[in-house]
Short mmCIF file of C-alpha atoms in Angstrom, two decimals:
data_model
loop_
_atom_site.label_atom_id
_atom_site.label_comp_id
_atom_site.label_asym_id
_atom_site.label_seq_id
_atom_site.Cartn_x
_atom_site.Cartn_y
_atom_site.Cartn_z
CA MET A 251 -4.01 2.79 22.54
CA LYS A 252 -0.91 0.84 21.76
CA ARG A 253 -3.14 -1.86 23.51
CA LEU A 254 -5.87 -1.40 21.59
CA GLU A 255 -3.93 -1.11 18.71
CA GLY A 256 -2.17 -4.81 19.49
CA ASP A 257 -5.64 -6.58 20.48
CA PHE A 258 -6.43 -5.25 16.33
CA ILE A 259 -3.34 -6.11 15.02
CA GLU A 260 -3.83 -9.64 16.59
CA ALA A 261 -7.72 -10.40 15.54
CA PHE A 262 -6.69 -9.39 12.20
CA ARG A 263 -4.12 -11.80 11.74
CA ALA A 264 -6.52 -14.25 13.22
CA HIS A 265 -8.53 -13.52 10.38
CA VAL A 266 -6.24 -14.03 7.65
CA ALA A 267 -4.54 -17.35 9.27
CA PRO A 268 -6.64 -19.44 6.87
CA LEU A 269 -5.94 -17.13 3.71
CA VAL A 270 -1.71 -17.38 4.11
CA GLU A 271 -1.66 -21.45 5.37
CA ALA A 272 -0.31 -23.07 2.26
CA ALA A 273 2.88 -19.78 1.55
CA PRO A 274 5.45 -21.62 1.64
CA ILE A 275 8.52 -21.45 3.60
CA ASP A 276 11.63 -22.24 0.95
CA ALA A 277 12.48 -18.79 -0.03
CA GLN A 278 11.97 -19.39 -3.98
CA ALA A 279 8.70 -21.06 -4.07
CA PHE A 280 7.23 -18.27 -1.00
CA VAL A 281 8.67 -15.47 -4.02
CA ALA A 282 6.58 -17.25 -6.20
CA TRP A 283 3.22 -17.29 -3.85
CA PHE A 284 3.89 -13.63 -2.98
CA GLU A 285 3.90 -12.82 -6.61
CA ALA A 286 1.19 -14.35 -7.57
CA LEU A 287 -1.12 -12.54 -4.98
CA LYS A 288 -0.72 -9.95 -8.09
CA ALA A 289 -3.02 -11.80 -9.76
CA ASN A 290 -4.92 -13.27 -7.07
CA GLY A 291 -4.54 -11.25 -3.86
CA PRO A 292 -7.66 -9.75 -2.51
CA GLY A 293 -8.37 -6.81 -4.06
CA GLN A 294 -6.71 -7.31 -6.94
CA TRP A 295 -8.18 -5.97 -10.33
CA ASP A 296 -10.59 -4.45 -8.93
CA PRO A 297 -12.92 -2.53 -11.59
CA LEU A 298 -12.69 0.92 -9.59
CA PHE A 299 -9.58 1.73 -11.49
CA ASP A 300 -11.36 0.81 -14.81
CA TRP A 301 -13.82 2.49 -14.58
CA LEU A 302 -11.98 5.62 -13.09
CA GLN A 303 -9.50 5.10 -15.61
CA GLY A 304 -12.29 5.77 -18.61
CA VAL A 305 -15.42 6.88 -17.08
CA ALA A 306 -14.84 8.79 -13.32
CA THR A 307 -15.26 12.80 -13.42
CA LEU A 308 -13.02 15.31 -12.41
CA GLU A 309 -15.40 15.58 -9.94
CA ASP A 310 -14.91 11.78 -9.18
CA ILE A 311 -11.38 11.42 -9.39
CA LYS A 312 -10.76 13.94 -6.74
CA TRP A 313 -13.09 12.68 -3.72
CA PHE A 314 -10.57 9.38 -4.56
CA LEU A 315 -7.59 11.31 -4.08
CA THR A 316 -8.77 12.90 -1.28
CA GLN A 317 -9.48 10.27 0.67
CA GLU A 318 -6.56 8.05 -0.05
CA ALA A 319 -4.08 11.35 0.41
CA ALA A 320 -5.90 11.41 3.67
CA GLY A 321 -4.76 7.68 4.36
CA GLU A 322 -1.61 7.68 3.35
CA ALA A 323 0.92 7.27 5.67
CA GLY A 324 4.28 8.33 4.40
CA PHE A 325 5.48 5.24 2.56
CA GLU A 326 9.08 6.86 3.15
CA ASP A 327 8.58 6.85 6.87
CA LEU A 328 7.18 3.23 7.36
CA VAL A 329 10.06 1.97 5.43
CA ALA A 330 12.55 4.25 7.24
CA LEU A 331 10.62 2.80 10.54
CA THR A 332 11.12 -1.05 9.13
CA GLN A 333 14.51 -1.25 8.56
CA VAL A 334 15.69 -0.69 11.96
CA LYS A 335 17.69 -3.69 12.96
CA ILE A 336 17.11 -5.63 9.91
CA PRO A 337 19.29 -8.55 8.26
CA ASP A 338 22.64 -6.31 6.28
CA ARG A 339 21.21 -7.15 3.08
CA ALA A 340 17.37 -6.82 3.26
CA LYS A 341 19.04 -3.38 5.12
CA LEU A 342 20.50 -1.95 2.21
CA GLU A 343 17.04 -2.91 -0.16
CA LEU A 344 14.92 -1.04 1.82
CA ALA A 345 17.62 2.17 2.18
CA ARG A 346 18.10 2.24 -1.57
CA ASN A 347 14.03 2.27 -1.97
CA TYR A 348 13.83 4.87 0.88
CA TRP A 349 16.26 6.56 -0.92
CA ASP A 350 14.15 6.20 -4.37
CA GLU A 351 11.04 7.82 -2.02
CA MET A 352 13.40 10.76 -0.90
CA GLY A 353 14.27 11.64 -4.69
CA ARG A 354 18.05 11.12 -4.35
CA GLY A 355 18.36 13.70 -2.62
CA SER A 356 16.87 15.99 -4.44
CA ALA A 357 14.00 17.85 -2.73
CA LYS A 358 11.71 18.64 -6.09
CA GLY A 359 11.86 14.51 -6.16
CA MET A 360 11.24 13.50 -3.38
CA HIS A 361 7.27 11.33 -3.33
CA GLY A 362 5.72 12.46 -0.14
CA PRO A 363 5.95 16.10 -1.48
CA MET A 364 5.29 15.48 -4.50
CA LEU A 365 1.60 13.69 -4.00
CA SER A 366 1.29 16.75 -1.78
CA ARG A 367 1.69 19.12 -4.91
CA THR A 368 -0.63 16.66 -6.97
CA THR A 369 -3.34 17.49 -4.35
CA ALA A 370 -2.13 20.91 -3.58
CA SER A 371 -3.22 21.55 -7.23
CA LEU A 372 -6.62 19.84 -7.69
CA GLY A 373 -7.90 21.88 -4.62
CA LEU A 374 -8.21 18.66 -2.39
CA THR A 375 -8.44 19.33 0.95
CA PRO A 376 -8.22 16.00 2.82
CA THR A 377 -9.08 15.52 6.78
CA ILE A 378 -9.29 13.13 9.14
CA ASP A 379 -12.90 14.07 9.79
CA THR A 380 -14.29 13.22 6.09
CA THR A 381 -12.65 9.88 5.39
CA LEU A 382 -13.89 7.18 5.12
CA TRP A 383 -12.57 4.66 8.47
CA GLN A 384 -11.42 1.66 5.59
CA SER A 385 -8.69 4.41 4.29
CA LEU A 386 -7.79 5.51 8.00
CA CYS A 387 -7.88 1.36 8.35
CA LEU A 388 -5.29 1.00 5.67
CA ALA A 389 -2.99 3.81 7.21
CA ASN A 390 -3.04 3.14 10.67
CA THR A 391 -2.11 -1.24 10.02
CA MET A 392 0.39 0.23 8.46
CA THR A 393 1.99 2.17 10.50
CA ALA A 394 1.26 -0.75 13.82
CA PHE A 395 3.65 -2.49 11.60
CA ALA A 396 6.12 -0.56 11.12
CA THR A 397 6.34 1.43 14.34
CA THR A 398 5.93 -1.97 17.12
CA ARG A 399 8.88 -4.32 16.58
CA ARG A 400 7.30 -7.34 16.73
CA TYR A 401 5.52 -6.98 13.48
CA ALA A 402 8.64 -5.75 11.76
CA TRP A 403 7.93 -8.68 9.07
CA HIS A 404 4.42 -7.75 8.93
CA SER A 405 5.24 -4.44 7.40
CA ILE A 406 7.97 -6.12 5.40
CA GLY A 407 5.73 -7.83 3.43
CA ALA A 408 2.60 -4.97 3.54
CA LEU A 409 5.41 -2.53 1.62
CA GLY A 410 6.82 -5.41 -0.63
CA VAL A 411 2.47 -6.08 -1.28
CA VAL A 412 2.55 -2.42 -2.49
CA GLU A 413 4.95 -1.60 -4.71
CA LEU A 414 3.89 -4.84 -6.25
CA THR A 415 0.37 -4.71 -6.78
CA ALA A 416 0.18 0.05 -7.48
CA PRO A 417 1.52 -0.20 -10.19
CA THR A 418 -1.79 -1.22 -12.02
CA ARG A 419 -3.66 0.88 -10.34
CA VAL A 420 -1.15 4.52 -10.40
CA SER A 421 -0.71 3.87 -14.26
CA CYS A 422 -5.26 3.90 -14.01
CA VAL A 423 -5.65 6.79 -12.33
CA ASP A 424 -2.95 8.77 -14.14
CA ALA A 425 -4.42 7.98 -17.67
CA GLY A 426 -7.71 9.41 -15.88
CA LEU A 427 -6.77 12.37 -14.48
CA THR A 428 -4.59 12.45 -17.98
CA ARG A 429 -8.30 12.20 -19.68
CA VAL A 430 -9.76 15.02 -16.90
CA GLY A 431 -7.45 16.98 -18.77
CA VAL A 432 -4.82 17.20 -15.62
CA ALA A 433 -1.65 18.98 -16.30
CA PRO A 434 1.43 16.81 -16.15
CA GLU A 435 2.94 18.39 -13.42
CA ALA A 436 -0.03 17.60 -11.84
CA ARG A 437 -0.10 13.96 -12.07
CA LYS A 438 3.43 13.34 -11.85
CA TYR A 439 3.31 11.26 -8.60
CA PHE A 440 1.21 8.52 -10.12
CA ALA A 441 2.87 8.74 -13.86
CA LEU A 442 6.26 8.27 -12.03
CA HIS A 443 4.80 5.25 -9.25
CA ALA A 444 3.17 3.23 -12.61
CA HIS A 445 7.38 2.64 -13.75
CA LEU A 446 9.02 3.38 -10.75
CA ASP A 447 7.01 0.85 -8.36
CA VAL A 448 7.90 -2.29 -11.41
CA GLU A 449 11.56 -2.12 -10.47
CA HIS A 450 11.08 -1.59 -6.96
CA SER A 451 9.25 -4.68 -6.52
CA LYS A 452 11.63 -6.97 -8.37
CA ALA A 453 14.18 -5.66 -5.85
CA TRP A 454 11.98 -6.22 -2.49
CA ASN A 455 11.52 -9.44 -4.12
CA SER A 456 15.15 -10.39 -4.64
CA GLU A 457 16.97 -8.64 -2.06
CA ALA A 458 14.73 -8.50 1.23
CA LEU A 459 12.05 -11.14 0.51
CA ILE A 460 15.05 -14.04 -0.26
CA PRO A 461 17.66 -13.33 1.99
CA LEU A 462 15.24 -13.16 5.15
CA VAL A 463 13.54 -16.01 4.22
CA SER A 464 16.57 -18.15 3.33
CA GLU A 465 18.29 -17.36 6.84
CA ASP A 466 15.36 -18.26 8.79
CA PRO A 467 11.99 -19.92 6.99
CA SER A 468 9.69 -18.77 10.36
CA ARG A 469 9.16 -15.42 8.91
CA ALA A 470 7.52 -16.48 5.52
CA ARG A 471 4.18 -16.94 7.91
CA PHE A 472 4.74 -13.36 8.99
CA ILE A 473 5.27 -11.55 5.25
CA ALA A 474 2.30 -13.74 3.85
CA GLU A 475 0.22 -11.88 6.56
CA GLY A 476 1.46 -8.84 6.52
CA ALA A 477 1.18 -8.70 2.68
CA MET A 478 -2.49 -10.54 3.05
CA MET A 479 -3.40 -7.39 5.78
CA ARG A 480 -2.84 -4.50 3.25
CA LEU A 481 -4.36 -6.08 0.37
CA ILE A 482 -7.56 -6.87 2.39
CA CYS A 483 -7.55 -3.48 3.84
CA GLY A 484 -7.22 -1.93 -0.17
CA GLU A 485 -9.95 -4.12 -0.92
CA GLN A 486 -12.19 -2.83 1.74
CA CYS A 487 -11.20 0.72 0.70
CA PHE A 488 -11.90 -0.32 -3.08
CA GLU A 489 -15.63 -1.34 -2.32
CA THR A 490 -16.76 1.41 -0.04
CA TYR A 491 -14.94 4.11 -2.79
CA ARG A 492 -17.29 2.10 -5.84
CA ALA A 493 -20.37 2.41 -2.99
CA HIS A 494 -20.22 5.66 -2.86
CA LEU A 495 -18.97 6.84 -6.18
CA TRP A 496 -21.58 4.57 -8.57
CA THR A 497 -24.62 5.27 -6.57
CA HIS A 498 -23.89 8.87 -5.14
CA THR A 499 -25.23 8.49 -1.94
CA ALA A 500 -23.71 8.40 1.42
CA PRO A 501 -20.62 6.47 1.72
CA LEU A 502 -20.53 3.46 4.44
CA VAL A 503 -19.43 4.48 7.42
CA HIS A 504 -20.79 1.01 9.69
CA ALA A 505 -18.04 -0.37 12.25
CA ALA A 506 -15.75 -3.06 10.52
CA GLU A 507 -16.96 -6.01 11.71
#
């Protein structure tokens, strides 16, 4: 399974290679390139989220959240696995991020259980067997990055681009849940991340990306690949979710090319 995983990641890297050729190796220029992914990266501003905010029914949103929950790899665990033996300044930033994810020591504030409470309150029952392969692919790609040391810089890029791009999407989900009458406590996870991830992204870029690339400019390419691969996984999910939700036909289940 590890060999299959490695073959998949390496094929995916080859696929995104042309997309990251322009990524600079100067640290400040690289962060500017990285931050521009929020506006022009794959899957950004997908119409799915405006639809979830303003049109989707409660059942539509519950189906969407079931897919998302089943593909959730656990951000705090991915951060913890990624920070092993990385340079001190970046390690400290990942530690601060992890502490926030862990509710700063309060069980009620832990982000993972907060999401679990949301799924439970909405009566969602996510399972692997009913989850689209695109969602599973996203989770498996993130897990491969964080658990395989040769992809440590890829994981830094993938996690960083989540912090960069998530706030706009989760704010739409929170607004959609509000519109259909979901109680504040049940949507707390989304309301929190709509604001907190903005600050997380700024800190990640200044305290992890800049020092890492300044110390070794060759890391920029790997960080860029990880970010691009994560965005493409998200883009595939959004397109497939729309294919299901907007037509209410059977979701696409064919294998990735």
